[in-house]
Short mmCIF file of C-alpha atoms in Angstrom, two decimals:
data_model
loop_
_atom_site.label_atom_id
_atom_site.label_comp_id
_atom_site.label_asym_id
_atom_site.label_seq_id
_atom_site.Cartn_x
_atom_site.Cartn_y
_atom_site.Cartn_z
CA MET A 1358 19.86 -2.73 10.21
CA SER A 1359 17.88 -1.94 13.33
CA TRP A 1360 15.17 0.67 13.51
CA ILE A 1361 17.24 2.78 15.87
CA SER A 1362 20.32 2.85 13.65
CA ALA A 1363 18.41 3.48 10.43
CA ALA A 1364 18.89 6.81 8.66
CA LEU A 1365 15.60 8.54 9.38
CA ALA A 1366 14.52 11.24 6.96
CA PHE A 1367 11.51 12.00 9.15
CA ALA A 1368 9.41 10.38 11.87
CA LEU A 1369 5.92 11.71 12.58
CA SER A 1370 3.47 10.73 15.31
CA ASN A 1371 -0.15 11.31 16.31
CA PHE A 1372 -1.71 9.45 13.41
CA GLU A 1373 -4.66 7.16 14.14
CA THR A 1374 -3.97 3.58 13.03
CA PRO A 1375 -2.22 4.61 9.81
CA GLU A 1376 -2.45 1.78 7.31
CA SER A 1377 -0.88 3.02 4.11
CA VAL A 1378 1.23 5.87 2.76
CA ALA A 1379 1.67 7.02 -0.83
CA VAL A 1380 3.91 9.59 -2.49
CA ASP A 1381 2.72 12.09 -5.09
CA PRO A 1382 5.27 11.81 -7.92
CA GLU A 1383 4.52 15.35 -9.07
CA ASP A 1384 5.38 17.38 -5.97
CA GLY A 1385 6.84 14.82 -3.55
CA SER A 1386 4.11 15.19 -0.94
CA TYR A 1387 2.70 12.19 0.92
CA TYR A 1388 -0.78 10.98 1.79
CA VAL A 1389 -1.58 8.67 4.71
CA SER A 1390 -4.74 6.61 5.22
CA ASN A 1391 -5.91 6.53 8.85
CA VAL A 1392 -8.33 3.73 9.77
CA ASN A 1393 -9.06 5.41 13.13
CA GLY A 1394 -11.11 2.52 14.47
CA GLU A 1395 -11.79 -1.09 13.61
CA PRO A 1396 -10.68 -2.25 10.13
CA LEU A 1397 -14.20 -3.38 9.17
CA ALA A 1398 -16.24 -0.72 10.98
CA LYS A 1399 -18.42 1.48 8.82
CA ASP A 1400 -18.19 4.30 11.33
CA GLY A 1401 -17.25 7.30 9.19
CA ASN A 1402 -14.13 7.88 11.32
CA GLY A 1403 -11.50 7.30 8.65
CA TYR A 1404 -9.47 10.07 7.08
CA ILE A 1405 -6.46 10.92 4.93
CA SER A 1406 -3.55 13.06 6.16
CA LYS A 1407 -1.26 15.16 3.98
CA ILE A 1408 2.49 15.50 4.57
CA ASN A 1409 4.63 17.91 2.55
CA ALA A 1410 7.81 16.95 0.70
CA GLU A 1411 9.92 18.18 3.63
CA GLY A 1412 8.28 15.72 6.00
CA SER A 1413 5.91 17.97 7.94
CA VAL A 1414 2.20 17.39 8.42
CA VAL A 1415 0.28 19.95 6.36
CA ILE A 1416 -3.24 18.88 7.30
CA GLN A 1417 -3.96 16.05 9.73
CA LYS A 1418 -7.47 15.46 8.39
CA PHE A 1419 -7.12 16.56 4.78
CA ILE A 1420 -9.92 14.26 3.61
CA GLY A 1421 -12.49 12.89 6.04
CA GLY A 1422 -15.74 13.51 7.80
CA LYS A 1423 -19.25 13.07 6.49
CA ASP A 1424 -18.52 14.68 3.11
CA ALA A 1425 -15.84 12.12 2.30
CA SER A 1426 -17.68 9.15 3.81
CA LEU A 1427 -14.47 7.35 4.75
CA ASN A 1428 -14.89 4.45 7.13
CA ALA A 1429 -11.67 2.44 7.38
CA PRO A 1430 -9.40 3.55 4.50
CA LYS A 1431 -6.47 1.26 3.80
CA GLY A 1432 -4.46 1.00 0.58
CA ILE A 1433 -3.78 4.38 -1.02
CA LEU A 1434 -2.20 5.67 -4.23
CA VAL A 1435 -1.82 8.92 -6.14
CA SER A 1436 -2.61 8.81 -9.85
CA GLY A 1437 -2.66 12.02 -11.85
CA LYS A 1438 -4.93 14.52 -10.13
CA ASN A 1439 -6.55 11.92 -7.91
CA ILE A 1440 -5.98 10.08 -4.66
CA PHE A 1441 -7.50 6.60 -4.62
CA VAL A 1442 -8.10 4.62 -1.45
CA THR A 1443 -9.74 1.29 -0.60
CA ASP A 1444 -12.49 1.38 2.01
CA ILE A 1445 -13.91 -2.02 3.05
CA HIS A 1446 -16.15 -2.70 0.03
CA ALA A 1447 -15.35 0.25 -2.25
CA VAL A 1448 -12.58 2.21 -3.92
CA LYS A 1449 -12.95 5.97 -3.53
CA GLY A 1450 -11.24 8.71 -5.50
CA PHE A 1451 -10.59 12.27 -4.35
CA ASP A 1452 -9.22 15.39 -6.01
CA LYS A 1453 -5.77 15.84 -4.49
CA ALA A 1454 -6.07 19.64 -4.64
CA THR A 1455 -9.52 20.10 -3.13
CA GLY A 1456 -10.17 16.80 -1.36
CA LYS A 1457 -13.56 16.50 -3.05
CA ILE A 1458 -14.74 13.04 -4.05
CA THR A 1459 -14.29 12.24 -7.74
CA ALA A 1460 -15.01 8.52 -7.95
CA LEU A 1461 -16.87 5.80 -6.08
CA VAL A 1462 -16.36 2.22 -7.24
CA ASP A 1463 -18.62 0.00 -5.16
CA LEU A 1464 -17.57 -3.65 -5.37
CA SER A 1465 -20.31 -4.96 -3.08
CA ARG A 1466 -21.90 -6.81 -5.99
CA PHE A 1467 -18.85 -9.08 -6.09
CA GLY A 1468 -19.32 -10.02 -2.45
CA VAL A 1469 -16.06 -8.43 -1.34
CA ARG A 1470 -15.33 -8.41 2.38
CA PHE A 1471 -12.01 -6.67 3.01
CA LEU A 1472 -10.58 -4.53 0.22
CA ASN A 1473 -7.01 -3.93 1.24
CA ASP A 1474 -4.21 -2.65 -0.99
CA ILE A 1475 -4.28 -0.86 -4.33
CA ALA A 1476 -1.67 -0.47 -7.07
CA ALA A 1477 -1.69 1.03 -10.56
CA GLU A 1478 -0.06 0.03 -13.80
CA PRO A 1479 1.32 2.69 -16.22
CA SER A 1480 -1.97 2.78 -18.14
CA GLY A 1481 -3.73 3.98 -15.00
CA ALA A 1482 -5.66 0.76 -14.46
CA MET A 1483 -5.76 -0.23 -10.80
CA PHE A 1484 -5.49 -3.56 -9.00
CA VAL A 1485 -7.24 -4.08 -5.66
CA SER A 1486 -6.82 -6.99 -3.23
CA ASP A 1487 -9.70 -8.53 -1.28
CA THR A 1488 -7.81 -10.35 1.44
CA MET A 1489 -10.66 -12.33 2.97
CA THR A 1490 -11.96 -13.82 -0.28
CA ASN A 1491 -8.64 -14.53 -2.04
CA ARG A 1492 -9.34 -12.26 -4.98
CA ILE A 1493 -7.76 -9.41 -6.88
CA PHE A 1494 -9.83 -7.01 -8.99
CA ARG A 1495 -8.86 -4.70 -11.85
CA ILE A 1496 -10.48 -1.29 -12.23
CA ASP A 1497 -10.22 0.72 -15.46
CA PRO A 1498 -10.65 4.49 -14.93
CA SER A 1499 -10.61 5.04 -18.71
CA ASN A 1500 -13.76 2.92 -19.08
CA HIS A 1501 -16.05 4.49 -16.50
CA TYR A 1502 -14.18 2.74 -13.67
CA GLU A 1503 -15.26 -0.67 -14.89
CA ALA A 1504 -14.35 -3.34 -12.33
CA LYS A 1505 -13.60 -6.97 -13.21
CA LEU A 1506 -12.17 -9.95 -11.41
CA PHE A 1507 -8.49 -10.21 -12.31
CA TYR A 1508 -7.63 -13.36 -10.37
CA GLY A 1509 -9.22 -15.48 -7.67
CA GLY A 1510 -8.18 -18.62 -5.83
CA LYS A 1511 -6.73 -20.06 -2.64
CA GLU A 1512 -3.26 -19.93 -4.20
CA LEU A 1513 -3.32 -16.18 -3.51
CA GLY A 1514 -2.90 -17.00 0.18
CA SER A 1515 -4.99 -14.08 1.49
CA PRO A 1516 -3.48 -11.36 -0.73
CA ASN A 1517 -2.54 -8.15 1.02
CA GLY A 1518 0.05 -5.77 -0.45
CA LEU A 1519 0.23 -5.07 -4.19
CA ALA A 1520 2.81 -3.45 -6.46
CA VAL A 1521 3.51 -3.46 -10.18
CA ASN A 1522 6.90 -4.70 -11.39
CA PRO A 1523 8.31 -1.66 -13.25
CA LYS A 1524 10.27 -3.81 -15.71
CA ASN A 1525 7.69 -6.30 -16.95
CA ARG A 1526 4.49 -4.82 -15.47
CA HIS A 1527 3.64 -8.06 -13.72
CA LEU A 1528 1.67 -7.81 -10.49
CA LEU A 1529 3.58 -8.38 -7.25
CA VAL A 1530 1.64 -9.68 -4.25
CA ALA A 1531 2.51 -9.96 -0.55
CA THR A 1532 0.30 -12.56 1.10
CA TRP A 1533 -0.99 -12.33 4.65
CA GLY A 1534 -2.10 -15.92 5.11
CA SER A 1535 0.55 -18.00 3.34
CA GLY A 1536 3.50 -15.66 3.95
CA GLU A 1537 4.58 -15.68 0.32
CA VAL A 1538 5.75 -13.14 -2.22
CA LEU A 1539 4.04 -13.81 -5.54
CA GLU A 1540 4.27 -12.50 -9.07
CA ILE A 1541 1.33 -12.81 -11.48
CA ASP A 1542 2.41 -12.51 -15.11
CA ARG A 1543 0.45 -11.20 -18.08
CA TRP A 1544 -0.90 -14.69 -18.74
CA LYS A 1545 -2.15 -14.81 -15.14
CA LYS A 1546 0.32 -17.48 -14.14
CA ILE A 1547 1.50 -17.29 -10.52
CA HIS A 1548 5.21 -17.46 -9.71
CA VAL A 1549 6.22 -17.91 -6.05
CA LEU A 1550 9.23 -15.64 -5.48
CA LYS A 1551 9.63 -16.23 -1.73
CA ARG A 1552 7.88 -18.43 0.82
CA GLY A 1553 8.13 -19.27 4.51
CA LEU A 1554 7.45 -15.73 5.79
CA GLN A 1555 4.63 -14.57 8.05
CA ASN A 1556 1.77 -12.07 7.87
CA LEU A 1557 3.10 -9.99 5.02
CA ASP A 1558 1.51 -6.60 4.53
CA GLY A 1559 3.01 -4.00 2.18
CA ILE A 1560 5.24 -4.41 -0.87
CA ASP A 1561 7.10 -2.02 -3.19
CA VAL A 1562 10.14 -1.71 -5.45
CA ASP A 1563 13.13 0.66 -5.42
CA ASN A 1564 15.22 2.04 -8.30
CA ARG A 1565 17.77 -0.78 -8.13
CA GLY A 1566 15.35 -3.63 -8.52
CA ASN A 1567 15.10 -4.44 -4.82
CA LEU A 1568 11.76 -5.59 -3.49
CA TYR A 1569 10.70 -4.40 -0.01
CA VAL A 1570 8.12 -6.38 1.97
CA SER A 1571 6.80 -5.66 5.47
CA ALA A 1572 6.05 -8.39 8.04
CA PHE A 1573 3.32 -6.93 10.24
CA GLU A 1574 3.49 -9.19 13.30
CA ARG A 1575 7.28 -9.71 13.29
CA GLY A 1576 7.94 -5.98 13.05
CA GLU A 1577 10.37 -6.30 10.16
CA VAL A 1578 10.89 -5.12 6.61
CA TYR A 1579 12.75 -7.38 4.19
CA ARG A 1580 14.75 -6.39 1.14
CA ILE A 1581 14.89 -8.93 -1.69
CA SER A 1582 17.26 -8.33 -4.59
CA ASN A 1583 16.62 -9.04 -8.28
CA LEU A 1584 12.94 -8.10 -8.08
CA GLY A 1585 12.20 -10.79 -5.53
CA ARG A 1586 14.26 -13.56 -7.09
CA GLY A 1587 17.51 -12.85 -5.22
CA ALA A 1588 18.70 -12.94 -1.63
CA LEU A 1589 16.46 -11.85 1.23
CA VAL A 1590 17.89 -9.70 4.03
CA THR A 1591 16.26 -7.90 6.94
CA ALA A 1592 16.38 -4.20 6.05
CA LEU A 1593 14.62 -2.99 9.22
CA SER A 1594 13.74 -4.69 12.50
CA GLY A 1595 12.28 -3.71 15.85
CA LEU A 1596 9.28 -2.02 14.25
CA VAL A 1597 5.77 -1.84 15.64
CA THR A 1598 3.30 -3.39 13.19
CA PRO A 1599 4.72 -2.04 9.91
CA ALA A 1600 1.75 -1.94 7.57
CA ASP A 1601 1.44 -0.95 3.91
CA ILE A 1602 4.91 0.39 3.14
CA SER A 1603 5.76 2.46 0.07
CA TYR A 1604 8.95 3.53 -1.69
CA ASP A 1605 9.81 7.10 -2.69
CA ARG A 1606 11.99 6.44 -5.74
CA LYS A 1607 13.00 10.08 -6.21
CA LYS A 1608 14.42 10.39 -2.69
CA ASP A 1609 15.41 6.74 -2.28
CA GLU A 1610 13.47 6.48 0.96
CA LEU A 1611 11.27 3.77 2.42
CA LEU A 1612 7.99 4.97 3.92
CA VAL A 1613 6.77 2.96 6.90
CA PRO A 1614 3.37 3.42 8.58
CA SER A 1615 3.13 1.85 12.04
CA PHE A 1616 -0.45 0.66 12.41
CA LYS A 1617 -0.49 0.26 16.20
CA GLY A 1618 2.36 2.67 16.86
CA HIS A 1619 0.41 5.50 15.19
CA THR A 1620 3.50 6.84 13.39
CA VAL A 1621 4.77 7.32 9.84
CA SER A 1622 8.51 7.31 9.15
CA SER A 1623 10.70 7.72 6.10
CA VAL A 1624 13.99 5.81 6.11
CA SER A 1625 16.83 6.51 3.68
CA GLN A 1626 18.03 3.54 1.65
CA LYS A 1627 20.72 5.38 -0.34
CA THR A 1628 23.56 3.37 1.19
CA GLN A 1629 21.98 -0.01 0.50
CA ALA A 1630 23.48 -2.20 -2.17
CA GLY A 1631 21.52 -3.27 -5.20
#
């Protein structure tokens, strides 16, 4: 399916290097992280936009400025009353109603260099990828946001996108460097689900057990059946730097931020086979 022929639910422009988009499962609204500058620049320019459930921008700069201290926000998720976002060396939490900061988890002591994506398991614990150092951390909000190394090693292939397998709660990883789709089980054993791809960014799962993975440089999104163990097809092509994609399971729509295209689009997947 080409980008032009895809069933667009909405397409919004005027974002500033949008990296990631997340859906609020409670009200169906969306939050977008805008790097708005260089990915490693501590310039205070980053911000989070809010989109309503109908696909209209509510507030372009919902969270940002000096009060929020956002530099280059990337991976984003909504968990309970909070929005969590990675920002170079830290994970920051904000009240989704007021935008006020609620948590600051500084991982500088671990020597992190490029915190990228973030994903949560049902317990609320969060996983965070550090792409440049081949590590994934686990943060426990129920224990004063305690952060620990979950996994580290070259076999992670510069981990980028993260998602949690809804069936077995294993961690799914899209790698930037090695172009692989990985699954890390509860015993921390790595299973290679797909290999031979390039510069993978975001990853998520739909209601039918399909895995979606974005290829940043190739401008494509792949759909892989059977939770990454089945056939791979190109779901979308002709995109401009699709970054950290997300899946709205209630609406059956794929959310695609275009990093260099400065857009966020939602594409219906209701007609796609399982």
